[in-house]
Short mmCIF file of C-alpha atoms in Angstrom, two decimals:
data_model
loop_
_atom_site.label_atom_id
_atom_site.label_comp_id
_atom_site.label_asym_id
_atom_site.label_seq_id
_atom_site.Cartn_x
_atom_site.Cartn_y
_atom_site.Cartn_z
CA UNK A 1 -18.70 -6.81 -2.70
CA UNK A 2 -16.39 -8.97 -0.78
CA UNK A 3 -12.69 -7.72 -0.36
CA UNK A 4 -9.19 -8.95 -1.28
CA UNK A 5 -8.61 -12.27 -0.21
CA UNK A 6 -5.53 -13.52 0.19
CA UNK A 7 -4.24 -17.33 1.08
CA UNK A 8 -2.69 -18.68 3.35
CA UNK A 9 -2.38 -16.27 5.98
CA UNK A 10 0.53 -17.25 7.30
CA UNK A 11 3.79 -19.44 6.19
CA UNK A 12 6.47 -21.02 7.72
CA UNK A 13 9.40 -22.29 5.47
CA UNK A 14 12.90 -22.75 5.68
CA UNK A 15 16.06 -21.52 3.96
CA UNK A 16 15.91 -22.74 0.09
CA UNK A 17 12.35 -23.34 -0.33
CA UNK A 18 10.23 -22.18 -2.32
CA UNK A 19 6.22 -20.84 -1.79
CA UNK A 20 3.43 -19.91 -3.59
CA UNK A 21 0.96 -17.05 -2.53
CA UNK A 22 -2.23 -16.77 -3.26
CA UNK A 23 -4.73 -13.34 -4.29
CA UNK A 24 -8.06 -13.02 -5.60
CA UNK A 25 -9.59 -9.50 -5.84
CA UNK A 26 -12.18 -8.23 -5.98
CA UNK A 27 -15.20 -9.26 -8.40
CA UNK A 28 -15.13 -7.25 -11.55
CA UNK A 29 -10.93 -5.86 -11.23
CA UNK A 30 -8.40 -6.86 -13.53
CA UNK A 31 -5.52 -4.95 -11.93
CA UNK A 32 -3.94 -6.86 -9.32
CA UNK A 33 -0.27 -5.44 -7.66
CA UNK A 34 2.16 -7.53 -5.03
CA UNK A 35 3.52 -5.49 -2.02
CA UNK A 36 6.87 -6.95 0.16
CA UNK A 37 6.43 -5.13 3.88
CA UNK A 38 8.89 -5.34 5.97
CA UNK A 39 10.09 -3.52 9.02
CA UNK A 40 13.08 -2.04 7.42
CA UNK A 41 12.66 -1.37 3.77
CA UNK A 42 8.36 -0.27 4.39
CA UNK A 43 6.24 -0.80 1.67
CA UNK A 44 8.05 -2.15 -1.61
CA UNK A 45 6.16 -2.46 -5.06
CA UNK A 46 6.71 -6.24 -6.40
CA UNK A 47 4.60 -6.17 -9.34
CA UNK A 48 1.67 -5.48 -11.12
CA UNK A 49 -0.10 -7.72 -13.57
CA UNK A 50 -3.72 -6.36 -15.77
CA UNK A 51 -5.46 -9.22 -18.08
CA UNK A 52 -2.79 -11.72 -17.45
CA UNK A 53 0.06 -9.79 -18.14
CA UNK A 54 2.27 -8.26 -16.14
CA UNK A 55 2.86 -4.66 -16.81
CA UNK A 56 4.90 -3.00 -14.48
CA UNK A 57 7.94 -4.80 -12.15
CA UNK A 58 9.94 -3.36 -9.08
CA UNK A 59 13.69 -3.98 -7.82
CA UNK A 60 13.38 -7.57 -6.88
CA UNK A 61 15.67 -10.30 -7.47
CA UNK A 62 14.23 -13.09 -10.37
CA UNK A 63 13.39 -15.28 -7.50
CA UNK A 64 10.43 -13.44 -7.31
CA UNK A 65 7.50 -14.16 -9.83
CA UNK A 66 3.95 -13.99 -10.21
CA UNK A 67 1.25 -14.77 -12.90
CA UNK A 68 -2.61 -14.49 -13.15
CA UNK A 69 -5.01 -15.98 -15.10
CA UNK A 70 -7.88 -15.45 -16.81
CA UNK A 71 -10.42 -14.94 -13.97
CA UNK A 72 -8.11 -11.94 -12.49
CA UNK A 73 -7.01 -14.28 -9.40
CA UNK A 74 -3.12 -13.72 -9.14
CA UNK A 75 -0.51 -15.75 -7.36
CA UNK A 76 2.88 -15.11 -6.37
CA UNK A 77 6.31 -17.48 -6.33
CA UNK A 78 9.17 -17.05 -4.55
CA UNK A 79 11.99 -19.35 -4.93
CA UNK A 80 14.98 -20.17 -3.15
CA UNK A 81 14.09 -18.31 -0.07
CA UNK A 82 16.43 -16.44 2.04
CA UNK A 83 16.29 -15.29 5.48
CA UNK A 84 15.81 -11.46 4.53
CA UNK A 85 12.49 -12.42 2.54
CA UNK A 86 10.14 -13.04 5.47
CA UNK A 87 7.71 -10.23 5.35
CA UNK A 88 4.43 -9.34 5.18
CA UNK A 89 3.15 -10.16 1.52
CA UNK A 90 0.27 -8.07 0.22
CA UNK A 91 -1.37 -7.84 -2.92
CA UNK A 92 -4.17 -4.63 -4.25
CA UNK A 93 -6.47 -4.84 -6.87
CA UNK A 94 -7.89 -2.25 -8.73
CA UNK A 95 -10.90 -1.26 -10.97
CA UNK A 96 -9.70 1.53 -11.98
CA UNK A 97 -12.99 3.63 -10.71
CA UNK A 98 -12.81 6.81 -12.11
CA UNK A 99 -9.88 6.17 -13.77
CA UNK A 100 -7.29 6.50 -10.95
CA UNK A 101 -4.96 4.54 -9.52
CA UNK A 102 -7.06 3.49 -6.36
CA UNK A 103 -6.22 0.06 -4.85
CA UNK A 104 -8.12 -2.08 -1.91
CA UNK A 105 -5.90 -4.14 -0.62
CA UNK A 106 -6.13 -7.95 1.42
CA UNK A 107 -5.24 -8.02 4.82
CA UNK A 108 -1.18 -10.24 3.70
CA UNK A 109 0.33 -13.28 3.59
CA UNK A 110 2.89 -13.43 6.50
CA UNK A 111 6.35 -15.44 5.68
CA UNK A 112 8.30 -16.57 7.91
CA UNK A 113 11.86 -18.19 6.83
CA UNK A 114 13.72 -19.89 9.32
CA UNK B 1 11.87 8.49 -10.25
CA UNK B 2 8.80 8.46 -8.09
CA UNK B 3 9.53 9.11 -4.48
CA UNK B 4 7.47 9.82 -1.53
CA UNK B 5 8.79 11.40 2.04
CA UNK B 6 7.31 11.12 5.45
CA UNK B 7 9.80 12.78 7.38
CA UNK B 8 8.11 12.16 10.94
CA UNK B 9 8.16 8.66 11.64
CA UNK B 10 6.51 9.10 15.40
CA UNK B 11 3.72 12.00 16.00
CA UNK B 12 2.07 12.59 19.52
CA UNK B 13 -0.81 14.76 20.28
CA UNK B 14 -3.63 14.93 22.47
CA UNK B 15 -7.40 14.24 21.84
CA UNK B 16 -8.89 17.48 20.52
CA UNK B 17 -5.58 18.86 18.93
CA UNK B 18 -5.03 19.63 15.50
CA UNK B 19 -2.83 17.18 13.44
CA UNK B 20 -0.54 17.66 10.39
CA UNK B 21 0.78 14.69 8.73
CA UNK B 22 3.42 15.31 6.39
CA UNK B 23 4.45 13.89 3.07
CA UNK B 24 6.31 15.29 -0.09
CA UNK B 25 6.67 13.52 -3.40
CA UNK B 26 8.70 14.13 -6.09
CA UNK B 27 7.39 13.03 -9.36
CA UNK B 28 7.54 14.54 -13.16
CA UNK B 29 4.84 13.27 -14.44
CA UNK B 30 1.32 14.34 -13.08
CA UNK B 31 0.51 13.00 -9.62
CA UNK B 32 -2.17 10.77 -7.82
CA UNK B 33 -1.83 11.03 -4.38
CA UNK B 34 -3.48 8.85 -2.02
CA UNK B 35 -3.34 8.50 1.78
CA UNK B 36 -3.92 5.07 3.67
CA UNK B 37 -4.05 4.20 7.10
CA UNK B 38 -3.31 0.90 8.99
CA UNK B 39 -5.34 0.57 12.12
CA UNK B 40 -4.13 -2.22 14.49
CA UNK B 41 -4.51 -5.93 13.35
CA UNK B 42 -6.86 -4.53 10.09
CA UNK B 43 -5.62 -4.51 6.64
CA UNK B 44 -4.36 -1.45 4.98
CA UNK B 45 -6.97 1.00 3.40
CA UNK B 46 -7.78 4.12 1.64
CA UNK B 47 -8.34 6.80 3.47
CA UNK B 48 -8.14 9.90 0.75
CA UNK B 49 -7.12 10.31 -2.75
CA UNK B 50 -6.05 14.12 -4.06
CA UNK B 51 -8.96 13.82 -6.66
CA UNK B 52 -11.85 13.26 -5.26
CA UNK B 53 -11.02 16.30 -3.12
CA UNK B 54 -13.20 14.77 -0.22
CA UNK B 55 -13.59 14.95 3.56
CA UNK B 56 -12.84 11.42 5.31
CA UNK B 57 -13.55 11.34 9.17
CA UNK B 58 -12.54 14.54 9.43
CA UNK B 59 -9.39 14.75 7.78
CA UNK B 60 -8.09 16.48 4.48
CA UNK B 61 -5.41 16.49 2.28
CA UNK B 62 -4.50 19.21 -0.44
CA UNK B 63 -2.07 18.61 -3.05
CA UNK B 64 0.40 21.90 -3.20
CA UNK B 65 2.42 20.91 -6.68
CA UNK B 66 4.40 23.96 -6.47
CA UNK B 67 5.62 22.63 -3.21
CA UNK B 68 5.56 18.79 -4.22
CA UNK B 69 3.78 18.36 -0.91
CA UNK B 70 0.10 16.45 0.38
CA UNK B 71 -0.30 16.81 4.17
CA UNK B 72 -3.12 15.13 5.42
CA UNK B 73 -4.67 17.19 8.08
CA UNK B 74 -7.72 17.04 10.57
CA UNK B 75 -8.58 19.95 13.49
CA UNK B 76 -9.76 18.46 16.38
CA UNK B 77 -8.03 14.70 16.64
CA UNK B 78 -9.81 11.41 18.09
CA UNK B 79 -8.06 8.70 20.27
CA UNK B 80 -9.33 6.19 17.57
CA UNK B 81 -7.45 8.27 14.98
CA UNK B 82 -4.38 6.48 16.44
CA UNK B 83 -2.92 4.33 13.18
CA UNK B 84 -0.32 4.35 10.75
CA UNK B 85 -0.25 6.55 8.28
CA UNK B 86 1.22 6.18 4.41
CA UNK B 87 1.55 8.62 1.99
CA UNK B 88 1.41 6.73 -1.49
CA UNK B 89 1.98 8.18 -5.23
CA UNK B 90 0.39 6.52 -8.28
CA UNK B 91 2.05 6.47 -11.51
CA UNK B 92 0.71 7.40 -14.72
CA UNK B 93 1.04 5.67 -18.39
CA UNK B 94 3.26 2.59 -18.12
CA UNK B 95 2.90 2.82 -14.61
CA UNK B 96 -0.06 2.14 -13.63
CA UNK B 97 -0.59 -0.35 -11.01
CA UNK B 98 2.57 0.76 -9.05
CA UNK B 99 1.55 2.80 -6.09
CA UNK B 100 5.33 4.57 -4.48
CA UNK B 101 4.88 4.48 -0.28
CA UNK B 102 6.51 6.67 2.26
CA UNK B 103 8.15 4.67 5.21
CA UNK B 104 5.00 6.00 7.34
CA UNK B 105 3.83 8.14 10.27
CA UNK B 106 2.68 6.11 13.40
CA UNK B 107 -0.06 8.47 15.33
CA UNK B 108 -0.80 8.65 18.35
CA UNK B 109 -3.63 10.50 19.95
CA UNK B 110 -3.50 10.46 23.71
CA UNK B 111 -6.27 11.12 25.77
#
């Protein structure tokens, strides 16, 4: 099966902008989670979405939103960038194989905001 | 509140010495622990989960609730062991999806 892609790779913006990441996962998963990592603050949870909904959210400011539709693919928004939001953006999916919470996750979106 | 310590951020040891990589969780629900590791330039990926109770390249990981704790350990280390390390919790119910990191171990096995 081919892994967690993730689009683009890498992103330069400036200060006010806004961006839109991309995920699809894995054939066959439904679960897909968003990941902020940063030097500082490690890994942080963003959110979670299953069957188009998002079921579980972390501490982030409203700027940040996501969405998925119907064939699992997720993306991410984050508007009105700041300075302290470049980071390493990944997202997981899960199939929820043996009922656990395993994820695989894509190898990031890198942000840069200037 | 889930929350997951790794209270070494550096660890050093030489190739063919045993390693202990520590992490404690606290968590009232019932845990799923996972360890991942982060080779250099590769994407993050699973390296053990507490259930399946399995032996990955040589290293293991017990869950001890009664001490809240899942070190990941292997006896005899390799240079190419040399990654990052994160201890991750899963939640349970209504959280699903949300996997709780430490900050990390970064280990080094010298030669």
């Amino acid at each position: 099966k081919a892994g967690v892609t993730q689009t683009p790779r890498y992103l330069i913006k400036t200060r006010g902008q806004q961006v839109t990441l991309s995920c699809s996962p894995i054939s066959g998963h439904r679960s897909v989670s968003w990941y902020q990592q940063t030097p500082g603050q490690g890994l942080q949870f963003l959110f979670e979405y299953f069957s188009e909904t998002q079921r579980n959210k972390g501490n982030f400011p409203g700027r940040f939103s996501g969405r998925q539709f119907s064939n699992s693919r997720s993306e991410m928004n984050v508007s009105t960038l700041e300075l302290g939001d470049s980071a390493l953006y990944l997202c997981a999916s899960s199939g929820w194989q043996n009922g656990g919470n395993e994820q695989f996750f894509g190898p990031g979106t890198r942000l840069t905001v200037l | 509140a889930q929350r997951v310590t790794q209270p070494e951020k550096l660890l050093s040891v030489f190739k063919g010495a045993p390693v202990e990589l520590k992490c404690n969780y606290s968590y009232s629900g019932s845990p799923e622990l996972f360890w991942y590791v982060q080779y250099s330039r590769q994407r993050l990926q699973l390296l053990l989960r507490h259930i399946s109770r399995e032996s990955i390249k040589g290293f293991t990981a017990d869950l001890n609730k009664g001490e809240t704790s899942f070190h990941l350990k292997k006896p005899f280390a390799q240079e190419e062991d040399s990654a990052m390390y994160y201890c991750a919790l899963g939640g349970s119910g209504t959280s699903y999806g949300k996997l709780t990191f430490g900050q990390g171990t970064i280990l080094t096995v010298h030669p």
